[in-house]
């Protein structure tokens, strides 16, 4: 546990352990990833030059089933980050009672610097390098930061080519025509919306008049912003990597999304526009958005956005983590001391992996569900687990984050115990 991000993530585990009865075997196993793979991926660029990219895949724990987790393309990807994300995925799958363990993958690069052809060669090269490490019954990748259905389709196709058989279940988040599930692209945001709908009424916060700021206007952030807007919430600020916009009377989220999407180049894989080009607003930095005086703050970008350095400046009373790990463990303590309610990523953003599970099930059965069926099942799952975690938090008088880890630990402990532990052999 020497790596900083993973050490920080492990502090959440240590805190939750005070409230569960877990065998020594389970505690020891959950402190370390099961397997980590680092690969070098050679890619022939369009100008004929060769460039090497560093890639990673980590399977953290498979006590409850094959591991599951996204693949991100980002300049800041490191093995430490990927291990931390795989750790969170382990607890997320257990908290939602999915038959998966946790995994994660990534490649260190700025994907916007590559052409579509170069991205395809990179994506296929990544699968060439990790093909023996993944599989529909071993480890199932999915989209994450700067990866999308097209990239997942390339990865599934490359794995199928290697195995000499069509294998849709090896990857989720694929295009619909390649075995993807309806509702997968919006699942992370939709799941978060269902959690918010279950939680906010408990605090007497109806949609009308409840102000919201969303940091991150990518796939998850843009969709949750529009879902809240259409439900009647007042979304007053949003941001992307270039900065933020704010309007106290509320923003027209559908118009902002339309602008962002229409500014995309015809041949581009990634959106090239920025929300900061929208007129009639106040321009802020991402850091300033986090400290706005709003009811609800939604970090939907990257990890470590709220730290000890800015936690005391946070004014929102309710934070829903749509991003993975946006709040450090040290900041958690400061926010809790201020009476700010934090609803953790391993619950709030679990809609993505839940619908990935639905996609995996559909691939294996060869029977595909309607969008209405997918969303109905997603709402039922997210609401059910939110209520269970809420009940634990109230019973033990602990935060929702700690309650979510307690809930997950109980399920992980049962799975590890079922395979035989020291207690079984000693007694």
XYZ file of C-alpha atoms in Angstrom:
427
model
C 0.000 0.000 0.000
C 2.884 2.378 -0.746
C 1.244 4.174 -3.658
C -0.406 7.437 -2.649
C -3.786 7.088 -4.377
C -4.242 3.483 -3.333
C -3.183 4.306 0.223
C -5.765 7.083 0.296
C -8.442 4.739 -1.030
C -7.491 2.154 1.588
C -8.291 4.609 4.383
C -11.981 4.254 3.500
C -11.616 0.492 3.929
C -9.931 0.882 7.327
C -12.708 3.159 8.566
C -15.455 0.766 7.487
C -13.723 -2.205 9.093
C -14.664 -0.806 12.518
C -18.301 -1.614 11.796
C -18.073 -5.132 10.357
C -17.007 -8.510 11.608
C -14.615 -9.702 8.938
C -12.199 -12.614 9.022
C -8.464 -11.894 8.915
C -8.168 -13.601 5.521
C -10.652 -11.208 3.935
C -8.977 -8.118 5.392
C -5.576 -9.216 4.130
C -6.824 -10.103 0.656
C -8.630 -6.821 0.150
C -5.556 -4.725 0.861
C -3.774 -5.706 -2.338
C -4.690 -6.142 -6.015
C -4.792 -9.725 -7.244
C -2.904 -9.028 -10.473
C -1.425 -6.003 -12.227
C -0.219 -5.872 -15.822
C 1.914 -3.152 -17.426
C 2.380 -3.242 -21.187
C 4.097 -1.219 -23.908
C 2.013 -0.657 -27.029
C 3.786 0.205 -30.310
C 1.652 2.321 -32.654
C 2.529 3.357 -36.216
C 1.420 6.975 -36.526
C -0.040 8.473 -39.687
C 3.262 10.156 -40.552
C 5.019 6.785 -40.546
C 6.805 7.229 -37.208
C 6.543 4.702 -34.385
C 5.446 5.730 -30.913
C 5.302 3.610 -27.764
C 2.426 3.992 -25.308
C 2.263 2.708 -21.743
C -0.832 0.673 -20.855
C -2.154 -0.952 -17.693
C -4.771 -3.453 -16.557
C -5.408 -4.341 -12.907
C -7.671 -7.077 -11.549
C -8.173 -6.168 -7.905
C -10.401 -8.910 -6.503
C -12.477 -11.687 -8.062
C -14.046 -13.218 -4.951
C -17.559 -12.521 -6.261
C -17.000 -13.225 -9.959
C -15.002 -12.124 -13.013
C -13.543 -8.668 -12.643
C -15.151 -5.651 -14.297
C -13.921 -2.142 -15.001
C -13.374 0.557 -17.571
C -10.415 1.573 -19.713
C -9.439 5.250 -19.715
C -7.273 7.180 -22.171
C -5.741 10.141 -20.333
C -2.350 11.854 -19.906
C -2.402 11.289 -16.134
C -2.993 7.531 -16.209
C -0.557 5.684 -13.936
C -0.448 2.226 -12.407
C -1.241 3.789 -9.032
C -4.372 5.445 -10.425
C -5.515 2.268 -12.172
C -5.017 0.219 -8.998
C -7.078 2.729 -7.023
C -9.874 2.674 -9.576
C -9.857 -1.135 -9.547
C -10.103 -1.021 -5.741
C -13.171 1.223 -5.961
C -14.721 -1.020 -8.604
C -14.400 -4.011 -6.279
C -16.502 -2.284 -3.644
C -18.876 -0.740 -6.170
C -19.792 -4.141 -7.628
C -20.272 -5.596 -4.156
C -22.347 -2.631 -2.986
C -24.693 -3.100 -5.952
C -24.746 -6.900 -5.495
C -23.362 -7.539 -8.975
C -21.622 -10.896 -9.601
C -18.329 -9.185 -10.434
C -15.051 -8.231 -8.860
C -13.231 -4.986 -9.562
C -10.778 -4.126 -12.322
C -9.567 -1.116 -14.292
C -7.351 -0.301 -17.227
C -5.810 2.673 -18.948
C -3.311 4.068 -21.420
C -1.191 7.136 -20.756
C -1.770 9.632 -23.578
C -3.676 12.698 -24.682
C -6.190 11.049 -27.042
C -7.101 14.356 -28.670
C -3.631 14.453 -30.234
C -4.248 11.269 -32.231
C -6.256 10.770 -35.403
C -9.104 8.306 -35.563
C -6.860 5.852 -37.437
C -4.151 6.155 -34.778
C -6.693 5.651 -32.002
C -7.938 2.497 -33.658
C -4.425 1.101 -33.952
C -3.770 1.987 -30.303
C -7.022 0.401 -29.100
C -6.384 -2.811 -31.016
C -2.751 -2.850 -29.880
C -3.878 -2.588 -26.253
C -6.056 -5.671 -26.664
C -3.207 -7.513 -28.406
C -1.101 -6.821 -25.317
C -3.661 -7.819 -22.655
C -5.690 -10.518 -24.476
C -4.478 -13.280 -22.157
C -5.397 -11.169 -19.126
C -9.074 -10.598 -20.014
C -12.104 -12.605 -21.151
C -15.883 -12.814 -20.622
C -15.361 -15.170 -17.655
C -12.171 -13.538 -16.381
C -12.129 -9.746 -16.785
C -14.481 -7.524 -18.807
C -13.349 -4.010 -19.875
C -15.769 -1.130 -20.456
C -15.670 2.589 -21.395
C -14.222 5.196 -19.065
C -12.643 8.635 -19.494
C -12.126 9.389 -23.217
C -13.216 5.965 -24.386
C -16.560 5.378 -26.066
C -18.668 2.748 -27.895
C -16.566 3.023 -31.058
C -13.375 2.262 -29.130
C -15.068 -0.582 -27.250
C -16.180 -1.978 -30.615
C -12.600 -1.957 -31.883
C -11.466 -3.737 -28.722
C -14.173 -6.402 -28.921
C -13.439 -6.976 -32.619
C -9.707 -7.346 -31.969
C -10.272 -9.832 -29.143
C -12.635 -11.820 -31.380
C -9.988 -11.859 -34.133
C -7.381 -13.182 -31.693
C -9.724 -15.882 -30.363
C -11.068 -16.793 -33.827
C -14.639 -16.468 -32.577
C -17.159 -13.678 -32.051
C -16.975 -12.814 -28.338
C -19.327 -9.912 -27.545
C -19.234 -10.593 -23.798
C -15.549 -9.671 -23.468
C -16.291 -5.924 -23.518
C -19.316 -3.852 -22.520
C -20.303 -0.397 -23.679
C -20.114 -1.541 -27.316
C -22.148 -0.153 -30.231
C -25.688 -1.556 -30.274
C -25.010 -3.263 -33.614
C -22.147 -5.228 -32.030
C -24.135 -6.473 -29.047
C -24.220 -3.368 -26.908
C -27.102 -2.627 -24.556
C -29.611 0.137 -24.979
C -29.166 2.671 -22.192
C -25.466 1.948 -21.594
C -24.181 5.330 -22.784
C -26.406 7.214 -20.325
C -26.309 4.609 -17.545
C -23.834 6.335 -15.213
C -25.836 9.552 -15.206
C -29.195 7.778 -15.109
C -28.107 5.725 -12.114
C -26.911 8.868 -10.325
C -30.238 10.536 -11.076
C -32.136 7.638 -9.491
C -29.945 7.885 -6.373
C -30.595 11.626 -6.120
C -34.323 11.098 -6.570
C -34.248 8.631 -3.679
C -32.100 10.820 -1.393
C -32.988 14.493 -1.841
C -36.652 14.229 -0.749
C -35.393 12.870 2.588
C -33.799 16.278 3.178
C -36.840 18.231 2.056
C -35.290 19.295 -1.252
C -37.876 19.248 -4.063
C -36.622 19.875 -7.622
C -38.086 23.386 -7.859
C -35.671 25.817 -6.264
C -32.888 23.315 -5.609
C -29.690 24.688 -7.153
C -27.078 22.401 -8.700
C -23.520 22.813 -10.006
C -21.961 20.105 -12.187
C -18.187 19.905 -12.582
C -17.425 18.011 -15.791
C -19.502 18.153 -18.957
C -18.464 14.890 -20.524
C -20.755 11.926 -21.059
C -21.808 11.516 -17.425
C -21.805 15.196 -16.419
C -23.720 16.452 -19.433
C -26.382 13.760 -19.139
C -26.951 14.173 -15.388
C -27.152 17.950 -15.885
C -29.874 17.531 -18.494
C -31.761 14.916 -16.484
C -31.852 17.271 -13.506
C -32.798 20.236 -15.697
C -35.726 18.345 -17.215
C -36.821 17.184 -13.743
C -37.117 20.817 -12.648
C -33.865 21.367 -10.770
C -32.061 24.686 -11.281
C -28.681 23.829 -12.795
C -26.741 27.074 -12.368
C -23.203 26.013 -13.340
C -21.417 23.461 -15.504
C -17.799 23.066 -16.608
C -15.519 21.186 -18.948
C -11.728 20.942 -19.070
C -11.472 24.552 -20.336
C -13.465 26.195 -17.538
C -16.944 26.814 -16.159
C -20.025 28.927 -16.816
C -22.482 30.206 -14.223
C -25.891 31.858 -14.341
C -27.783 32.429 -11.092
C -31.151 32.175 -12.874
C -30.211 28.715 -14.202
C -28.701 27.469 -17.454
C -30.465 26.052 -20.505
C -28.721 22.683 -20.389
C -30.188 21.200 -23.614
C -28.938 24.230 -25.558
C -25.458 23.905 -24.030
C -25.332 20.217 -24.911
C -26.474 20.946 -28.446
C -23.741 23.562 -28.868
C -21.065 21.271 -27.493
C -22.113 18.418 -29.744
C -22.579 20.562 -32.873
C -19.081 22.010 -32.522
C -17.566 18.560 -32.927
C -15.641 18.083 -36.150
C -17.205 15.616 -38.577
C -14.230 13.273 -38.484
C -13.289 13.791 -34.828
C -13.694 11.096 -32.219
C -13.741 13.573 -29.338
C -15.698 16.769 -28.792
C -13.582 19.788 -29.675
C -15.979 22.480 -28.429
C -16.086 23.963 -24.960
C -18.970 25.080 -22.791
C -17.060 28.326 -22.266
C -18.042 29.413 -25.767
C -21.677 29.732 -24.709
C -22.774 33.357 -24.300
C -24.865 35.090 -21.608
C -23.171 33.694 -18.558
C -20.408 34.375 -16.079
C -17.134 32.592 -16.785
C -15.517 30.776 -13.854
C -12.667 28.373 -13.355
C -13.290 24.748 -12.423
C -11.937 25.538 -8.961
C -14.418 28.388 -8.542
C -17.329 26.185 -9.579
C -16.557 23.799 -6.724
C -16.969 26.589 -4.164
C -20.267 28.017 -5.420
C -23.060 28.565 -2.908
C -25.429 25.895 -4.260
C -27.529 23.190 -2.671
C -26.045 20.285 -4.630
C -22.540 19.853 -6.039
C -21.817 17.086 -8.541
C -18.144 16.376 -9.261
C -18.302 14.498 -12.573
C -14.753 14.932 -13.882
C -11.642 13.241 -12.463
C -10.415 12.121 -9.060
C -8.930 14.340 -6.317
C -10.873 17.503 -7.150
C -11.776 18.258 -3.532
C -8.791 18.011 -1.225
C -7.679 19.369 2.134
C -6.626 22.526 0.283
C -10.151 23.514 -0.805
C -12.523 21.448 1.356
C -13.155 24.314 3.760
C -14.248 26.493 0.838
C -17.025 24.106 -0.218
C -20.455 25.646 0.405
C -22.785 23.020 -1.069
C -24.612 20.969 1.562
C -24.966 17.843 -0.577
C -22.293 16.308 -2.824
C -23.001 13.443 -5.198
C -19.855 11.827 -6.596
C -20.503 11.029 -10.240
C -16.740 10.907 -10.877
C -14.537 8.213 -9.354
C -12.712 9.396 -6.237
C -13.231 13.162 -6.604
C -12.807 13.698 -2.844
C -9.709 12.663 -0.904
C -10.066 10.883 2.429
C -8.586 13.894 4.248
C -11.115 16.211 2.598
C -13.871 13.764 3.553
C -13.181 14.400 7.221
C -13.251 18.167 6.764
C -16.530 18.046 4.835
C -18.124 15.785 7.428
C -17.059 18.176 10.192
C -18.810 20.990 8.313
C -22.030 18.964 8.156
C -21.831 18.410 4.404
C -23.466 15.194 3.213
C -21.350 13.254 0.706
C -22.929 10.468 -1.325
C -20.117 8.215 -2.511
C -19.001 7.213 -5.966
C -19.298 3.495 -5.264
C -23.051 4.045 -5.052
C -23.800 7.182 -7.072
C -21.937 6.322 -10.273
C -22.624 2.585 -10.174
C -25.252 2.848 -12.906
C -22.554 2.362 -15.539
C -21.316 -0.972 -14.233
C -24.887 -2.057 -13.492
C -25.970 -1.631 -17.108
C -22.645 -3.158 -18.184
C -23.758 -6.185 -16.182
C -27.088 -6.100 -18.006
C -25.202 -5.985 -21.327
C -23.022 -8.940 -20.315
C -26.128 -10.920 -19.363
C -27.810 -10.071 -22.681
C -24.677 -11.104 -24.611
C -24.581 -14.457 -22.877
C -28.305 -15.100 -23.330
C -28.618 -13.746 -26.847
C -31.823 -11.983 -25.775
C -31.833 -8.185 -25.777
C -33.978 -5.808 -23.722
C -35.786 -2.602 -24.649
C -34.570 0.747 -23.308
C -37.603 0.870 -21.016
C -36.703 -2.544 -19.586
C -33.063 -1.539 -19.030
C -34.021 1.679 -17.240
C -36.697 -0.068 -15.190
C -34.175 -2.638 -13.974
C -31.582 0.078 -13.349
C -33.959 2.201 -11.295
C -35.000 -0.798 -9.216
C -31.386 -1.800 -8.517
C -30.129 1.706 -7.710
C -33.099 2.522 -5.486
C -32.936 -0.779 -3.618
C -29.236 -0.483 -2.779
C -29.537 3.226 -1.921
C -32.219 2.412 0.621
C -30.124 -0.396 2.135
C -27.060 1.829 2.478
C -29.169 4.669 3.883
C -30.561 2.269 6.512
C -27.039 1.190 7.522
C -25.934 4.817 7.813
C -28.889 5.636 10.060
C -28.546 2.521 12.207
C -24.804 2.957 12.843
C -24.810 6.780 12.740
C -22.098 6.866 10.091
C -21.618 8.634 6.779
C -23.116 7.297 3.581
C -19.618 6.558 2.279
C -18.707 4.429 5.268
C -22.120 2.758 5.122
C -21.572 1.883 1.450
C -18.226 0.292 2.290
C -19.762 -1.591 5.217
C -22.471 -2.892 2.888
C -19.886 -3.975 0.315
C -17.536 -5.481 2.911
C -20.275 -7.689 4.305
C -20.881 -9.148 0.841
C -17.184 -9.513 0.046
C -16.554 -11.130 3.414
C -19.282 -13.695 2.771
C -17.784 -14.601 -0.604
C -14.261 -14.969 0.774
C -15.497 -16.939 3.781
C -17.364 -19.358 1.512
C -14.065 -20.420 -0.069
C -12.477 -21.325 3.249
C -10.660 -19.098 5.735
C -8.461 -19.517 8.783
C -11.535 -19.744 10.985
C -12.760 -22.771 9.056
C -9.457 -24.649 9.325
C -8.759 -23.759 12.954
C -12.244 -24.661 14.152
